[in-house]
CSV table of C-alpha atoms and ligand atoms in Angstrom, one decimal:
chain,number,residue,atom,x,y,z
A,1,MET,CA,9.9,5.2,-5.7
A,2,GLU,CA,10.5,6.2,-9.3
A,3,ARG,CA,12.3,3.4,-11.1
A,4,ASN,CA,15.2,4.2,-13.4
A,5,VAL,CA,13.9,5.8,-16.5
A,6,MET,CA,15.5,3.2,-18.8
A,7,ASN,CA,13.9,0.4,-16.7
A,8,ALA,CA,17.3,-0.8,-15.6
A,9,PRO,CA,17.5,-3.9,-13.4
A,10,LEU,CA,16.4,-3.0,-9.9
A,11,ASP,CA,19.0,-2.7,-7.1
A,12,ALA,CA,16.8,-3.8,-4.2
A,13,GLU,CA,18.7,-2.1,-1.4
A,14,LYS,CA,19.0,1.2,-3.2
A,15,PHE,CA,15.3,1.0,-4.2
A,16,LYS,CA,14.2,0.4,-0.6
A,17,ALA,CA,16.4,3.2,0.7
A,18,ALA,CA,14.7,5.5,-1.7
A,19,VAL,CA,11.2,4.1,-0.7
A,20,ARG,CA,12.0,4.8,2.9
A,21,GLU,CA,13.1,8.3,2.1
A,22,GLN,CA,10.0,9.0,0.1
A,23,TRP,CA,7.7,7.7,2.8
A,24,ASP,CA,9.5,9.5,5.6
A,25,LYS,CA,9.1,12.7,3.5
A,26,HIS,CA,5.4,12.2,2.8
A,27,ALA,CA,4.4,10.6,6.1
A,28,GLN,CA,2.7,13.8,7.2
A,29,GLY,CA,0.7,14.0,3.9
A,30,TRP,CA,-0.5,10.4,4.1
A,31,ASN,CA,-1.4,10.9,7.8
A,32,ASP,CA,-3.3,14.1,7.0
A,33,HIS,CA,-5.5,12.1,4.6
A,34,SER,CA,-6.2,9.3,7.2
A,35,VAL,CA,-9.9,10.1,7.3
A,36,GLN,CA,-10.3,9.9,3.5
A,37,ILE,CA,-8.0,6.8,3.2
A,38,GLY,CA,-9.9,5.1,6.1
A,39,ALA,CA,-13.3,5.7,4.5
A,40,TRP,CA,-12.0,4.6,1.0
A,41,LEU,CA,-10.5,1.3,2.3
A,42,ARG,CA,-13.0,0.5,5.1
A,43,PRO,CA,-15.1,-2.1,3.3
A,44,SER,CA,-12.0,-3.8,1.8
A,45,THR,CA,-10.2,-3.7,5.2
A,46,ASP,CA,-13.2,-5.3,6.8
A,47,ALA,CA,-13.2,-8.1,4.2
A,48,MET,CA,-9.4,-8.6,4.6
A,49,LEU,CA,-9.7,-8.9,8.4
A,50,ALA,CA,-12.6,-11.3,8.0
A,51,MET,CA,-10.7,-13.4,5.5
A,52,ALA,CA,-7.8,-13.6,7.9
A,53,ASP,CA,-10.2,-14.4,10.8
A,54,VAL,CA,-8.9,-11.6,13.0
A,55,GLY,CA,-10.7,-12.0,16.3
A,56,PRO,CA,-10.4,-11.7,20.1
A,57,GLY,CA,-7.1,-12.9,21.5
A,58,ALA,CA,-5.2,-13.1,18.1
A,59,ARG,CA,-1.6,-12.0,17.9
A,60,VAL,CA,-1.4,-10.1,14.6
A,61,LEU,CA,1.6,-8.9,12.5
A,62,ASP,CA,0.8,-5.8,10.5
A,63,VAL,CA,3.4,-5.4,7.7
A,64,ALA,CA,3.9,-2.0,6.0
A,65,ALA,CA,1.5,-0.6,8.5
A,66,GLY,CA,2.0,3.0,7.5
A,67,ALA,CA,0.2,5.6,9.7
A,68,GLY,CA,-1.8,2.7,11.3
A,69,ASP,CA,-5.3,3.0,10.1
A,70,GLN,CA,-5.8,-0.8,9.9
A,71,THR,CA,-3.6,-1.3,13.0
A,72,LEU,CA,-6.1,0.5,15.2
A,73,GLU,CA,-9.0,-1.6,13.7
A,74,ILE,CA,-7.0,-4.8,14.3
A,75,ALA,CA,-6.3,-3.7,17.9
A,76,ARG,CA,-10.0,-3.1,18.4
A,77,ARG,CA,-10.9,-6.5,17.1
A,78,VAL,CA,-8.3,-8.6,18.9
A,79,GLY,CA,-9.1,-6.8,22.2
A,80,PRO,CA,-6.9,-6.7,25.4
A,81,SER,CA,-6.2,-10.4,25.2
A,82,GLY,CA,-4.7,-10.1,21.7
A,83,SER,CA,-2.0,-7.8,20.3
A,84,VAL,CA,-0.7,-6.1,17.1
A,85,LEU,CA,2.8,-5.5,16.0
A,86,ALA,CA,2.8,-2.8,13.4
A,87,THR,CA,6.0,-2.7,11.3
A,88,ASP,CA,7.1,-0.4,8.5
A,89,LEU,CA,10.2,0.6,6.6
A,90,SER,CA,9.6,4.3,7.3
A,91,PRO,CA,10.2,5.4,10.9
A,92,ALA,CA,8.4,8.7,10.2
A,93,ILE,CA,5.1,7.2,9.1
A,94,LEU,CA,5.2,4.5,11.8
A,95,GLU,CA,5.5,7.2,14.4
A,96,PHE,CA,2.0,8.3,13.4
A,97,ALA,CA,0.7,4.8,14.0
A,98,ARG,CA,2.4,4.7,17.4
A,99,GLU,CA,1.0,8.1,18.5
A,100,LYS,CA,-2.5,7.2,17.3
A,101,ALA,CA,-2.5,3.9,19.1
A,102,GLN,CA,-1.3,5.6,22.3
A,103,ARG,CA,-3.9,8.4,22.0
A,104,ALA,CA,-6.7,5.9,21.5
A,105,GLY,CA,-5.5,4.1,24.6
A,106,TYR,CA,-4.6,0.8,22.9
A,107,GLN,CA,-2.0,-0.9,25.1
A,108,ASN,CA,-2.0,-4.0,22.9
A,109,VAL,CA,-0.1,-2.2,20.0
A,110,ASP,CA,3.6,-2.2,19.5
A,111,THR,CA,5.6,-0.7,16.6
A,112,GLN,CA,8.8,-1.8,15.0
A,113,VAL,CA,10.7,-0.2,12.1
A,114,ALA,CA,11.4,-3.1,9.8
A,115,ASP,CA,11.8,-4.0,6.1
A,116,GLY,CA,9.0,-6.4,5.3
A,117,GLU,CA,11.5,-8.4,3.3
A,118,ASN,CA,13.7,-8.9,6.4
A,119,LEU,CA,11.6,-9.0,9.5
A,120,THR,CA,13.4,-9.7,12.7
A,121,VAL,CA,10.3,-11.1,14.5
A,122,THR,CA,10.4,-14.5,16.2
A,123,GLU,CA,9.6,-17.5,14.0
A,124,SER,CA,6.1,-19.0,14.4
A,125,SER,CA,4.9,-16.3,16.9
A,126,PHE,CA,1.8,-14.8,15.1
A,127,ASP,CA,-1.7,-16.1,14.5
A,128,VAL,CA,-2.2,-13.7,11.6
A,129,ALA,CA,-0.1,-11.5,9.2
A,130,ILE,CA,-1.7,-8.8,7.1
A,131,CYS,CA,-0.3,-6.3,4.7
A,132,ARG,CA,-2.6,-3.6,3.4
A,133,LEU,CA,-1.4,-1.8,0.2
A,134,GLY,CA,2.3,-2.4,0.9
A,135,LEU,CA,3.4,-5.7,-0.7
A,136,MET,CA,3.3,-4.3,-4.3
A,137,LEU,CA,5.9,-1.7,-3.3
A,138,PHE,CA,8.4,-4.4,-2.3
A,139,PRO,CA,11.2,-5.0,-4.9
A,140,ASP,CA,10.9,-8.7,-4.0
A,141,PRO,CA,7.4,-9.4,-2.8
A,142,ALA,CA,8.2,-13.2,-2.7
A,143,LYS,CA,10.7,-12.5,0.0
A,144,GLY,CA,8.1,-10.4,2.0
A,145,LEU,CA,5.7,-13.3,1.8
A,146,ARG,CA,8.3,-15.8,2.9
A,147,GLU,CA,8.9,-13.6,5.9
A,148,MET,CA,5.2,-13.5,6.7
A,149,PHE,CA,5.0,-17.3,6.4
A,150,ARG,CA,8.0,-17.7,8.8
A,151,ALA,CA,6.4,-15.4,11.3
A,152,LEU,CA,3.2,-17.4,11.5
A,153,LYS,CA,2.4,-20.3,13.8
A,154,PRO,CA,1.2,-23.5,12.1
A,155,GLY,CA,-2.5,-22.8,11.2
A,156,GLY,CA,-1.8,-19.1,11.0
A,157,ARG,CA,-3.3,-17.0,8.2
A,158,ALA,CA,-1.9,-14.2,6.0
A,159,CYS,CA,-3.9,-11.8,3.9
A,160,ALA,CA,-2.5,-9.1,1.6
A,161,MET,CA,-4.4,-6.3,-0.2
A,162,VAL,CA,-2.9,-5.0,-3.4
A,163,PHE,CA,-4.2,-3.2,-6.5
A,164,SER,CA,-5.6,-5.4,-9.3
A,165,ALA,CA,-5.2,-4.9,-13.1
A,166,PRO,CA,-4.3,-1.6,-14.7
A,167,ASP,CA,-7.7,-1.2,-16.5
A,168,LYS,CA,-9.5,-1.6,-13.2
A,169,ASN,CA,-7.5,1.2,-11.6
A,170,PRO,CA,-7.7,3.8,-14.3
A,171,CYS,CA,-6.7,6.8,-12.1
A,172,ILE,CA,-3.3,5.2,-11.4
A,173,THR,CA,-2.8,4.5,-15.1
A,174,ILE,CA,-3.9,8.0,-16.1
A,175,LEU,CA,-1.6,9.6,-13.5
A,176,LEU,CA,1.4,7.6,-14.6
A,177,SER,CA,1.0,7.8,-18.3
A,178,THR,CA,0.3,11.5,-18.3
A,179,ALA,CA,3.2,12.3,-16.0
A,180,LEU,CA,5.6,10.2,-18.1
A,181,LYS,CA,4.4,11.8,-21.3
A,182,HIS,CA,5.0,15.3,-19.9
A,183,ALA,CA,8.4,14.3,-18.6
A,184,GLY,CA,9.3,13.0,-22.0
A,185,LEU,CA,9.8,9.5,-20.6
A,186,PRO,CA,8.8,6.2,-22.3
A,187,ALA,CA,5.8,4.2,-21.1
A,188,ARG,CA,6.4,1.7,-18.4
A,189,ASP,CA,5.5,-1.9,-17.9
A,190,PRO,CA,2.8,-1.5,-15.3
A,191,TYR,CA,3.9,-4.8,-13.7
A,192,GLN,CA,7.5,-3.8,-13.1
A,193,PRO,CA,8.5,-4.8,-9.6
A,194,GLY,CA,7.9,-2.2,-6.9
A,195,GLY,CA,5.3,-0.3,-8.9
A,196,LEU,CA,1.7,0.3,-7.6
A,197,LEU,CA,0.2,-2.2,-10.0
A,198,SER,CA,3.0,-4.7,-9.9
A,199,LEU,CA,1.0,-7.5,-8.3
A,200,GLY,CA,-2.1,-6.9,-10.4
A,201,LYS,CA,-1.0,-9.3,-13.1
A,202,PRO,CA,-3.6,-12.1,-13.2
A,203,GLY,CA,-2.6,-15.1,-11.1
A,204,LEU,CA,0.8,-13.6,-10.0
A,205,ILE,CA,0.1,-13.0,-6.3
A,206,ASP,CA,-1.5,-16.4,-5.8
A,207,GLU,CA,1.6,-18.0,-7.3
A,208,LEU,CA,3.8,-16.0,-5.0
A,209,PHE,CA,1.8,-17.0,-1.9
A,210,ARG,CA,2.1,-20.7,-3.0
A,211,GLN,CA,5.8,-20.4,-3.6
A,212,ALA,CA,6.3,-18.9,-0.2
A,213,GLY,CA,4.8,-22.1,1.3
A,214,PHE,CA,1.2,-21.1,1.9
A,215,SER,CA,-1.7,-23.5,1.4
A,216,GLN,CA,-5.4,-22.9,0.7
A,217,VAL,CA,-4.5,-19.8,-1.3
A,218,ALA,CA,-7.4,-17.8,-2.6
A,219,THR,CA,-7.9,-14.4,-4.0
A,220,THR,CA,-11.1,-12.2,-3.9
A,221,LYS,CA,-11.5,-9.1,-6.0
A,222,VAL,CA,-13.2,-6.1,-4.3
A,223,VAL,CA,-14.2,-2.8,-5.9
A,224,ALA,CA,-13.0,0.1,-3.9
A,225,PRO,CA,-14.2,3.4,-5.4
A,226,PHE,CA,-12.4,6.4,-3.9
A,227,ARG,CA,-15.1,9.0,-3.3
A,228,LEU,CA,-14.1,12.5,-2.6
A,229,PRO,CA,-15.9,15.9,-2.8
A,230,SER,CA,-14.0,16.8,-6.0
A,231,VAL,CA,-11.2,15.8,-8.3
A,232,LYS,CA,-9.0,18.5,-6.7
A,233,ASP,CA,-9.2,16.6,-3.4
A,234,TYR,CA,-7.9,13.5,-5.2
A,235,LEU,CA,-5.0,15.6,-6.7
A,236,ASP,CA,-4.3,17.0,-3.3
A,237,PHE,CA,-4.0,13.4,-1.9
A,238,VAL,CA,-1.7,12.4,-4.8
A,239,ARG,CA,0.5,15.5,-4.4
A,240,THR,CA,1.0,15.0,-0.7
A,241,SER,CA,1.6,11.2,-0.9
A,242,ALA,CA,4.7,9.3,-1.9
A,243,SER,CA,3.3,8.8,-5.3
A,244,PRO,CA,5.8,8.1,-8.1
A,245,ILE,CA,4.0,10.8,-10.1
A,246,VAL,CA,5.3,13.5,-7.8
A,247,GLN,CA,8.8,12.4,-8.4
A,248,ILE,CA,8.4,12.2,-12.1
A,249,LEU,CA,7.0,15.7,-12.3
A,250,GLY,CA,9.5,17.0,-9.8
A,251,ARG,CA,12.1,17.1,-12.6
A,252,LEU,CA,10.0,19.6,-14.7
A,253,ASP,CA,10.1,23.4,-14.5
A,254,ASP,CA,7.1,25.1,-13.0
A,255,ALA,CA,5.3,25.8,-16.3
A,256,ALA,CA,5.7,22.2,-17.6
A,257,ARG,CA,4.6,20.8,-14.2
A,258,TYR,CA,1.6,23.0,-14.2
A,259,ALA,CA,0.7,21.8,-17.7
A,260,ALA,CA,1.0,18.2,-16.6
A,261,TRP,CA,-1.2,18.7,-13.6
A,262,THR,CA,-3.8,20.5,-15.7
A,263,GLU,CA,-4.0,17.7,-18.2
A,264,ILE,CA,-4.2,15.1,-15.3
A,265,GLU,CA,-7.0,17.1,-13.7
A,266,SER,CA,-8.9,17.3,-17.0
A,267,LYS,CA,-8.6,13.5,-17.6
A,268,LEU,CA,-9.5,12.6,-14.1
A,269,SER,CA,-12.6,14.9,-14.3
A,270,ALA,CA,-14.1,12.1,-16.3
A,271,PHE,CA,-14.9,10.6,-12.9
A,272,ASN,CA,-17.0,13.5,-11.7
A,273,THR,CA,-20.4,12.5,-10.5
A,274,PRO,CA,-23.5,14.5,-9.5
A,275,ALA,CA,-22.4,13.7,-5.9
A,276,GLY,CA,-18.8,14.7,-6.2
A,277,TRP,CA,-15.9,12.6,-7.6
A,278,GLU,CA,-15.6,8.8,-7.7
A,279,GLY,CA,-12.3,7.2,-8.8
A,280,PRO,CA,-12.8,3.5,-9.6
A,281,ASN,CA,-10.4,1.1,-8.0
A,282,GLU,CA,-10.2,-2.7,-7.8
A,283,LEU,CA,-8.2,-4.5,-5.1
A,284,LEU,CA,-7.1,-8.1,-4.7
A,285,LEU,CA,-7.4,-9.7,-1.3
A,286,THR,CA,-5.2,-12.8,-1.2
A,287,MET,CA,-5.2,-15.2,1.7
A,288,GLY,CA,-3.1,-18.2,2.5
A,289,ARG,CA,-2.6,-20.5,5.5
A,290,ARG,CA,0.6,-22.0,7.0
A,291,ILE,CA,-0.3,-25.6,7.7
B,1,LIG,C1,0.4,2.9,0.5
B,1,LIG,S1,1.1,2.9,2.1
B,1,LIG,C2,0.1,1.8,3.0
B,1,LIG,C3,0.1,2.0,4.5
B,1,LIG,C4,-1.0,1.3,5.3
B,1,LIG,N1,-0.8,-0.1,5.3
B,1,LIG,C5,-2.3,1.8,4.9
B,1,LIG,O1,-3.0,1.0,4.2
B,1,LIG,O2,-2.8,2.9,5.2
B,1,LIG,C6,2.5,1.8,1.8
B,1,LIG,C7,3.4,1.6,3.0
B,1,LIG,O3,4.4,0.6,2.7
B,1,LIG,C8,5.6,0.9,3.4
B,1,LIG,N2,6.7,0.0,2.7
B,1,LIG,C9,7.1,0.1,1.4
B,1,LIG,N3,8.1,-0.8,1.2
B,1,LIG,C10,8.2,-1.4,2.4
B,1,LIG,C11,9.1,-2.5,2.8
B,1,LIG,N4,10.0,-3.0,2.0
B,1,LIG,N5,9.0,-3.0,4.1
B,1,LIG,C12,8.1,-2.4,4.9
B,1,LIG,N6,7.3,-1.4,4.6
B,1,LIG,C13,7.3,-0.9,3.3
B,1,LIG,C14,5.7,2.4,3.2
B,1,LIG,O4,6.7,2.9,4.1
B,1,LIG,C15,4.3,2.8,3.5
B,1,LIG,O5,4.1,3.1,4.8
């Protein structure tokens, strides 16, 4: 969600209501890009599930599961003797996860609409909790991590994937700074709560894990280039997702919006390669254990 232009203090409940509305509205767009998103995040998802030791028989909580790409991979890994509960704030996007699991014949997947900061799951009932590219969107990620901790059995593992520092994720910074400039809005603190890069501040997510009660906290950085046939495919992904850029540019008239997208396209064309387009990204995988 787009934060107040003056960087006013965040009203968490209003913020989450707006996040839900945005993701409900853009659920179809995110789901339509499932193949590209799945390919983009496959190596980092494999690393995340390996760090959390997701294996046969595990009971896994998938927080901010979205359209369920990682949910299905977890269901495959845990097998019929394990299970996955996919949760998300947005009923519309979670419905895609439910449908996909059903179509794939996974009987070990359940879905539950839930705010990750206020999960209604039974205490100490999961072996693993994961959250792929969701936690940074929480207005109070510490609360989300406390909920994951509470849900875990003693010995259970949590692993979260978030974007790392702004300079390692240049497409996000270009999109945001160019959109703000065209909208006549001031630059933003990239680390402001609820933003895409909010947990990329060095050391922050480790500290939040520790404060939530986790032990053996460790973070691994992974490069995750987003490879697409052309820059236009990336812009199509951004336009149809719940990106804050879409909301910022939504306030402009057609001509001004066109000018903004033209400049964004020109800047992002810096990542054209002979094989297509490759947007650099770096992700953090942070793991902790409830002992
Ligand atoms: C970038 S998508 C990631 C979805 C999925 N995990 C994936 O990697 O494909 C972010 C998801 O976080 C969800 N989300 C945002 N804030 C949330 C909150 N407070 N509680 C639960 N889900 C939330 C959104 O509805 C959206 O589905």
